[in-house]
XYZ file of C-alpha atoms in Angstrom:
342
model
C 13.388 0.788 -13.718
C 11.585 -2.441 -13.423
C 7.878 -2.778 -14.380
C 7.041 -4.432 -11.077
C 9.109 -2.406 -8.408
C 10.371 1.053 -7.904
C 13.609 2.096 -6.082
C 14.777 4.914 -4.643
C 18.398 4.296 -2.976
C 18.921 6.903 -0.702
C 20.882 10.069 -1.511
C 21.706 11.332 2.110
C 24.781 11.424 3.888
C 23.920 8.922 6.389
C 25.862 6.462 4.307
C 29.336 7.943 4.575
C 31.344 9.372 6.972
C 33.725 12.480 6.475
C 36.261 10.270 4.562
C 33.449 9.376 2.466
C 33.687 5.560 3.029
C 31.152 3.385 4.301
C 29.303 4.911 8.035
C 29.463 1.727 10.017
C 27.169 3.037 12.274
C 24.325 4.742 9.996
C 20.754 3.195 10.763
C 19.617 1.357 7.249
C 15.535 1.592 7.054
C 13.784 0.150 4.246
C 10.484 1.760 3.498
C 8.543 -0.642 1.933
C 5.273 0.598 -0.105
C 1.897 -1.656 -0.973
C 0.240 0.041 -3.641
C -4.300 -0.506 -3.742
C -5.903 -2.064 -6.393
C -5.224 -1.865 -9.214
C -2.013 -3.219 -7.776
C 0.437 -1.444 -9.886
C 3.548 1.081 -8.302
C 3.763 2.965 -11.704
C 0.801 4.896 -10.053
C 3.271 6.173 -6.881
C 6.101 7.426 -8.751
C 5.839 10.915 -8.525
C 4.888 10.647 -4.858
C 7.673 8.017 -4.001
C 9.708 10.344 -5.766
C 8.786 13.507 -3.555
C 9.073 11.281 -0.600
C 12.474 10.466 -1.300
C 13.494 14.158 -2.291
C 11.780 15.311 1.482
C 14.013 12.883 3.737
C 17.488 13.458 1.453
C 16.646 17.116 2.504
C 15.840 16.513 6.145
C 18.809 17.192 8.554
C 17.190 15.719 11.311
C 17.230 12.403 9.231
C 21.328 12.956 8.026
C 22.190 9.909 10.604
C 19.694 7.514 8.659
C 19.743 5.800 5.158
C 16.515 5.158 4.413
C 15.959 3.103 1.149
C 12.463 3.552 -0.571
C 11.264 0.437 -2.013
C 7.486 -0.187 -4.038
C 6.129 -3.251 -5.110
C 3.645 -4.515 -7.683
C 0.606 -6.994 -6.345
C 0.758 -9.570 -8.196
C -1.035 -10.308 -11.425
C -1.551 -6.755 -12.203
C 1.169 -7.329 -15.228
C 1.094 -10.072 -17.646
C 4.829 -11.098 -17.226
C 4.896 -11.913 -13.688
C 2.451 -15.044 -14.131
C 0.788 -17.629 -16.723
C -1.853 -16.716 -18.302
C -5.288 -16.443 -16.473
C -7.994 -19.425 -16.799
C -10.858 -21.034 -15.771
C -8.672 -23.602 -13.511
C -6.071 -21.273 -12.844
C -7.540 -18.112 -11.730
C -6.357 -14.750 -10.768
C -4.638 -13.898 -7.284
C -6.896 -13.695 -4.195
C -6.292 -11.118 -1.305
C -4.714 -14.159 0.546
C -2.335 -14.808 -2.253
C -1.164 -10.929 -1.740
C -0.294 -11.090 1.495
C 2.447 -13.803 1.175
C 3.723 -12.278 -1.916
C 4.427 -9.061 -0.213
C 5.210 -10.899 2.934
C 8.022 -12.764 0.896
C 8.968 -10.102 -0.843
C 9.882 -7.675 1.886
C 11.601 -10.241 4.034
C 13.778 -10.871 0.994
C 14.811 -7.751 0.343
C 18.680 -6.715 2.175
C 21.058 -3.520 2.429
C 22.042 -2.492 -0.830
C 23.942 0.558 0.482
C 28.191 0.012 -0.192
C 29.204 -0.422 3.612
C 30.126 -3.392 6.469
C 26.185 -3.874 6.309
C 25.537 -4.095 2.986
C 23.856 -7.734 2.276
C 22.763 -7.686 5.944
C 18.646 -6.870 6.833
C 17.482 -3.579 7.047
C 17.860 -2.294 11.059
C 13.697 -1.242 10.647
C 11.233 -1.897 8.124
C 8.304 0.685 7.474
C 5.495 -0.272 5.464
C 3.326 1.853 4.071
C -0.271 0.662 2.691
C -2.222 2.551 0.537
C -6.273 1.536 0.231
C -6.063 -2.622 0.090
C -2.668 -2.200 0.820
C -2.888 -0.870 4.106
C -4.676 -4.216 4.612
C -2.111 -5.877 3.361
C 0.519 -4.229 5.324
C -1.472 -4.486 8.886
C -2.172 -7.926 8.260
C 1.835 -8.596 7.369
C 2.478 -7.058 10.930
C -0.493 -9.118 12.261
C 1.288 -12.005 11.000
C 4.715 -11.587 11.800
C 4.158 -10.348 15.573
C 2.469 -13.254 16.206
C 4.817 -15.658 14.803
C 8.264 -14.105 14.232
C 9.675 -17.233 12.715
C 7.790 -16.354 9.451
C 10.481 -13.253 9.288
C 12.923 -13.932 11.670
C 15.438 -11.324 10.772
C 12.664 -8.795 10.145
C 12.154 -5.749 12.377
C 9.075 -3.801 11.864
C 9.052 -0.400 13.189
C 5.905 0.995 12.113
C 3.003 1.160 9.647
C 1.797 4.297 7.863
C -1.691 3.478 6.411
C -3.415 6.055 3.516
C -6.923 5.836 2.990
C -6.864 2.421 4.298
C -9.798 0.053 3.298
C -9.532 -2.025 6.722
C -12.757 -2.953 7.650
C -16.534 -3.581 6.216
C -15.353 -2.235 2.609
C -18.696 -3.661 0.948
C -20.305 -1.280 2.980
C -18.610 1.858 1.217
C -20.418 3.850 -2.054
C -18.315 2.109 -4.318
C -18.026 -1.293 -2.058
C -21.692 -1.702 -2.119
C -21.214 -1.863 -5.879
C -18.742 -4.319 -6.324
C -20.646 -6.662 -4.031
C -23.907 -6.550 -5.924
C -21.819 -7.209 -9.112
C -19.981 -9.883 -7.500
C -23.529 -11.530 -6.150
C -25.021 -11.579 -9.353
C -25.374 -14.853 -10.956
C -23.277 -15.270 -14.113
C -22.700 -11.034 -14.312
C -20.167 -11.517 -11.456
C -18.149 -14.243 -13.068
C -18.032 -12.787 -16.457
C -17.357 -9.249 -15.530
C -14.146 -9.319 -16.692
C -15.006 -10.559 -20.292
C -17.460 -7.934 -20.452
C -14.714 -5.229 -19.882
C -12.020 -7.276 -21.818
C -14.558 -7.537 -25.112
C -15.174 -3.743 -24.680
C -11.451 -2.770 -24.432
C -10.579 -4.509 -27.312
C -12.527 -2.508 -29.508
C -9.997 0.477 -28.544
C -6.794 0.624 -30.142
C -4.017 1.746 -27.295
C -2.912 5.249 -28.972
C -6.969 5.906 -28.431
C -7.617 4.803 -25.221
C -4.438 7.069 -24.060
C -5.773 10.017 -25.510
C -9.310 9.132 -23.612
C -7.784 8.501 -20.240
C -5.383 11.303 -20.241
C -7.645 14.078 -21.790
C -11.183 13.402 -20.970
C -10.420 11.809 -17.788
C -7.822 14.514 -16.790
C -5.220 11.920 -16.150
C -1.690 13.347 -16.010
C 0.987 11.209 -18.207
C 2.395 9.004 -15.661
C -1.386 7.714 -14.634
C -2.642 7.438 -18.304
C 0.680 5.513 -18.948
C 0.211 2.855 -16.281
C -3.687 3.294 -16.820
C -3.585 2.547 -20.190
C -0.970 -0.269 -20.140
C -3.635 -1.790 -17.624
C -5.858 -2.169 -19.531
C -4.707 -3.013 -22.579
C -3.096 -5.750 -20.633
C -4.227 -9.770 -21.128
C -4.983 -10.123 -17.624
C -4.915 -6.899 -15.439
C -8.421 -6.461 -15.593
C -9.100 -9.540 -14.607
C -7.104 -9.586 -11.975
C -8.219 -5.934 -10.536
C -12.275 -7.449 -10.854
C -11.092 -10.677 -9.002
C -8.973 -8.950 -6.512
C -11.935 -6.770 -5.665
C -14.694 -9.156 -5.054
C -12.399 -10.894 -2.804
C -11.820 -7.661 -0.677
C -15.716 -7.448 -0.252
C -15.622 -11.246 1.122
C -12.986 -11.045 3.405
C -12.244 -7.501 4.609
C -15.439 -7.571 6.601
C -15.709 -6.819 10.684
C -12.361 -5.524 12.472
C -10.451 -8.497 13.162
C -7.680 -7.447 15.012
C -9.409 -5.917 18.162
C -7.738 -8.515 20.831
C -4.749 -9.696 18.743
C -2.688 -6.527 16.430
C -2.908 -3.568 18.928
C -1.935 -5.592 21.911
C 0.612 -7.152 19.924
C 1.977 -3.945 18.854
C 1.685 -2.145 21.932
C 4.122 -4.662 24.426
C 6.337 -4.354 20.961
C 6.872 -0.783 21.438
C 6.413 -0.113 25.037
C 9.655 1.219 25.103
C 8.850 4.183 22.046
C 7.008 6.727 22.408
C 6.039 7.413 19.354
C 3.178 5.730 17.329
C 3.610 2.487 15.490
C 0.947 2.975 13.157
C 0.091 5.693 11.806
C -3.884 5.755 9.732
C -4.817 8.484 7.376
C -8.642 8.651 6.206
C -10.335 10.886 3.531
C -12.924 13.026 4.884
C -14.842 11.830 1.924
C -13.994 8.149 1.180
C -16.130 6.613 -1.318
C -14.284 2.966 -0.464
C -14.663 3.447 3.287
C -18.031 3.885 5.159
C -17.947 6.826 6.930
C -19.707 5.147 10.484
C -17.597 2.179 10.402
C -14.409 4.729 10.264
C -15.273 6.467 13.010
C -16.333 3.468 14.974
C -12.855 2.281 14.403
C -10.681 5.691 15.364
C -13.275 5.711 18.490
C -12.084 2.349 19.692
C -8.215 2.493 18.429
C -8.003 6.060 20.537
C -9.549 4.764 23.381
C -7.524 1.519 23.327
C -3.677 2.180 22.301
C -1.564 5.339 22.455
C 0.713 3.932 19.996
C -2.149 4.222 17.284
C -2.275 7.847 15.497
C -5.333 8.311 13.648
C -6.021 11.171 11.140
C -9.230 12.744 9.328
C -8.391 14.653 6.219
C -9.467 18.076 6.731
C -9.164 19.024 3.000
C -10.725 17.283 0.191
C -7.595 14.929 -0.567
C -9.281 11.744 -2.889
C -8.733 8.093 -2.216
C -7.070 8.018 -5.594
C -4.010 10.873 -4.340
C -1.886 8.449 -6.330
C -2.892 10.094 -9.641
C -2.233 14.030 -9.306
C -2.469 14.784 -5.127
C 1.031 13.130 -4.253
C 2.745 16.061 -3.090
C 0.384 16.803 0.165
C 0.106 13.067 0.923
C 3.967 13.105 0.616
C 4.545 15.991 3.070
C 2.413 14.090 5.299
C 4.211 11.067 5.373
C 7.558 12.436 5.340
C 6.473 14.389 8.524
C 5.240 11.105 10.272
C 8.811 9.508 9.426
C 10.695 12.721 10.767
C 8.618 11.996 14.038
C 9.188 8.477 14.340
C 13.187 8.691 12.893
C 14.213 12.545 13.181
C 17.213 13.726 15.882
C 14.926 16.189 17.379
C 11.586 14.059 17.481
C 13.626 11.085 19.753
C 14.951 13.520 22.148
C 11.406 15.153 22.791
């Protein structure tokens, strides 16, 4: 398993036919995830994991391979780039969007078959906090000018706890922008935290993050390896105060929906799909639902979703199985036998 992607190849049928050779005709659909910041997948395994485990046991999904694929932002880990300076910084929010962008148009049928080496027949990304910026503005990009992707065919966009518009205005947004504002504290944040960490040795800073911060293993794992890392920290503080500079007013109000909407006049399901805490300390809660009043009124190929439960921004660390249920049933919807015949 790589240290800057997961994959989960699917297990279903939908690749082989009763003589257990290639299906010629199975639908191949990559499900590509964006993980928040700090940008590293590790976080997502146990719920890309249940993910993939719900569709290989979903008969109404037997006539599609769907392949599960997560990717790092990048920076987050030390051997994906040079080492961080004064002239050459850490990765902006802009910089993220054409990695994933290039990264999920590179990415081809892996599945043994006539279509293997070919691109995927849909692409689903799935954004979770900065992600789901990340992903919308991918679509953004890519409906407006196909020739960035041309062989690229986006069916849909599931977004979880997306931080989509006016973040510095959130609890912990309103933070991060006074640090960032001020003088010489927001420049040398990350020194401050790098001098501190130092003084832990690894073995305990585990033991801190997994038992006094409750973190199960896989979390204080990728936690720990964080930030014991030369530049992850960095790159999680710069990241950050660039989300409170540009993810500011909702940009996509004349260009994204209408976009999407003459895309998939002909479906009747949604093409993206948002899910918001009820209690979302990176989202304002006014500015959210601002936003779901003017996406329902608007487009009625936009689902939009309160959590009625007390599911955390951070589901990533021990809440994957309910966010996994309800992701697996927005697939079933959008790819299921009985939810296209409905």
């Amino acid at each position: 398993m790589s240290a800057d992607h997961l994959s989960y190849p699917s297990r279903s049928s939908g690749t082989s036919n009763s003589n257990g050779n290639g299906n010629n005709d199975a639908q191949h659909v990559l499900i590509f995830f964006i993980p928040g910041n700090p940008g590293l997948i590790g976080y997502y395994a146990p719920f890309l994991s249940l993910l993939r485990d719900l569709l290989d046991a979903n008969v109404s999904l037997n006539a599609i391979s769907f392949h599960i694929h997560g990717q790092n932002l990048a920076g987050f880990i030390d051997q994906d780039h040079e080492p961080f300076t004064s002239q050459r910084k850490p990765y902006d929010l802009e910089y993220q969007i054409q990695h994933i962008l290039k990264a999920v148009r590179s990415l081809r049928i892996e599945a043994a078959g006539a279509k293997q080496g070919q691109p995927y027949d849909h692409v689903l990304l799935i954004g979770h906090s900065v992600g789901a910026y990340v992903a919308l503005e991918t679509c953004h990009r890519i409906l407006r000018d196909p020739a960035l992707a041309p062989e690229l065919k986006l069916a849909s966009g599931i977004l979880l706890f997306p931080t989509i518009e006016r973040i510095a205005e959130s609890q912990s947004g309103w933070k991060l922008n006074m640090l960032r504002q001020t003088p010489l504290l927001g420049d040398n944040a990350y020194r401050i935290a790098q001098g501190f960490l130092r003084l832990w040795p690894y073995d305990a800073l585990y033991w801190f993050v997994s038992k006094t911060l409750g973190f199960p293993s896989h979390a204080a794992d990728v936690t720990t390896r964080w930030l014991k890392s030369r530049d992850g920290v960095w790159q999680s503080l710069y990241l950050g105060m660039d989300e409170m500079r540009v993810i500011g007013e909702d940009k996509w109000d004349t260009e994204l929906w209408e976009i999407a909407q003459d895309a998939a006049a002909e479906s009747r399901t949604p093409r993206f799909y948002f899910f918001f805490g009820r209690r979302d300390h990176w989202v304002a809660d006014h500015y959210r639902d601002e936003f779901i009043r003017k996406r329902s009124a608007q487009n009625e190929k936009t689902r939009l979703v309160v959590d009625e439960g007390k599911l955390p921004h951070a589901f990533c660390i021990d809440h994957s199985e309910p966010v996994a249920e309800k992701v697996h049933t927005w697939i079933t919807e959008m790819f299921g036998t009985s939810g296209k015949d409905s």
